[in-house]
Amino acid sequence: MNLHEYQGKELLSSFGVRIQRGIVAQSADEAVEAAKKLTEETGTGWHVIKAQVHAGGRGKGGGVKLAKNLDEVKELAGQIIGMNLITPQTSAEGKKVHQVLVAEDVYYPGDNEPEEYYMSVLLNRGAGKNMIMYSTEGGMDIEQVAEETPHLIFTEEIDPALGLLPFQARRVAFNLGLSGTAFKEMTKFVTALYTAYVKSDASLFEINPVLKTSDDKIMAVDSKVTLDGNALFRHKDLAELRDTREENPIEVEAGELGLNYVDLDGNVGCMVNGAGLAMATMDLIKQAGGDPANFLDVGGTADAARVEAAFNIILKDPNVKAILINIFGGIVRCDRVAQGVIDAYKNIGNISVPIIVRLQGTNADIAKELIDNSGLDVLSATEFQEAADKVQEVLS
Ligand code: GDP
Ligand code: MN
């Protein structure tokens, strides 16, 4: 689950990571109130207005603007809220902005010495360890740094049983070229950051830029936080931060129905039981020359109600031109699934795309008979390859 920048910063701050202070606002008027409050608290005269969407590269898309007075706060917040923000990380349609973060300007006017660093904390699966990746080249795309100046990217691997050791925190500060107060500030920053990562069961923190001000403060100016969805049951407070407006609406609805659904770009809708079979089905569709429109695992109990729910979800995707149902009846009996498909088909009524059904396992023969005699526009297949070929036939 992804957090907004402002939520990520609050999380970091609660673990003692210094952040650029800010207040979230839903309207231009709220933004002005937020700016006034920030000025009282921090003494800042200038404010940055930052679009809150689940995508990076907002600066490049015009979603981060500097306001030098309250009139500009109002004007810029008004422009950004409601805009369709297109960045290198959004789709071509962009993302609708519902709220902005009004933040203190931490790049002091006239300051020619602010330094921007890159820092992320993530899991290195290959090493079986956590990892801090950091660079002196902050504020720009890390992918570009990796390509052009890979020697400026450093990594620190952390044994999860030992945690971040003091010498490792010092090495980070050293490699970033820091000394004196800034060195100490950086070791504190990275230690608190790592603690926050572990304690919140995160799978990714990306802070770009980490800022060093001319008075040697180290702080997070941006935050990208991804939490491990499987650990959210341990963090009720964090689970509440989910913003479903930022997610694919069909995926949200499927999740509510208990279906494991991932939207994809192709035109062949898939309904499969078991994640492994679902992956194999997608492979086979590809091999036969097609393109899967989704991944969908209906789970072990493929009864009529679930099949109907799955149909409805698949049909919400306007790109779907054919549906392949591939169910293995191990625990569930194929004839019950077949009946489920037939019932769902009749209930929904106006399915206009061809459907190919492959049922294998217990009572597969009875299931095939049910499908073939149903009088519906549903093709049955026995073999996997045969099913994929039939999909291609109906599409061409
Ligand atoms: P991103 O473009 O989505 O990664 O958003 P960021 O939060 O990283 O902001 C983009 C850029 O805005 C940063 O790289 C900074 O250069 C700039 N920026 C962020 N905060 C401030 C600020 O307080 N003052 C000024 N002048 N610029 C800022
Ligand atoms: Mn950034």
PDB file of C-alpha atoms in Angstrom, residues 1-2 4 54 95 98 239-253 256:
ATOM      1  CA  MET A   1       0.000   0.000   0.000  1.00  0.00           C
ATOM      2  CA  ASN A   2       1.329   3.424  -0.957  1.00  0.00           C
ATOM      3  CA  HIS A   4       0.862  10.148   0.129  1.00  0.00           C
ATOM      4  CA  HIS A  54       0.593   8.548  -5.772  1.00  0.00           C
ATOM      5  CA  LYS A  95      -3.851  11.798 -12.160  1.00  0.00           C
ATOM      6  CA  HIS A  98      -7.572  16.212  -4.789  1.00  0.00           C
ATOM      7  CA  ALA A 239      -4.152   0.855   7.223  1.00  0.00           C
ATOM      8  CA  GLU A 240      -6.581   3.763   7.635  1.00  0.00           C
ATOM      9  CA  LEU A 241      -4.301   5.975   5.540  1.00  0.00           C
ATOM     10  CA  ARG A 242      -5.246   4.091   2.380  1.00  0.00           C
ATOM     11  CA  ASP A 243      -6.596   6.413  -0.324  1.00  0.00           C
ATOM     12  CA  THR A 244      -8.604   4.271  -2.743  1.00  0.00           C
ATOM     13  CA  ARG A 245      -9.066   7.295  -5.055  1.00  0.00           C
ATOM     14  CA  GLU A 246      -5.460   6.684  -6.086  1.00  0.00           C
ATOM     15  CA  GLU A 247      -6.031   3.044  -6.971  1.00  0.00           C
ATOM     16  CA  ASN A 248      -7.558   1.259  -9.959  1.00  0.00           C
ATOM     17  CA  PRO A 249     -11.334   1.282  -9.203  1.00  0.00           C
ATOM     18  CA  ILE A 250     -11.919  -2.208 -10.617  1.00  0.00           C
ATOM     19  CA  GLU A 251      -9.107  -3.596  -8.454  1.00  0.00           C
ATOM     20  CA  VAL A 252     -10.586  -1.910  -5.374  1.00  0.00           C
ATOM     21  CA  GLU A 253     -14.011  -3.430  -6.060  1.00  0.00           C
ATOM     22  CA  GLU A 256     -13.843  -5.925  -1.589  1.00  0.00           C
TER      23      GLU A 256
END
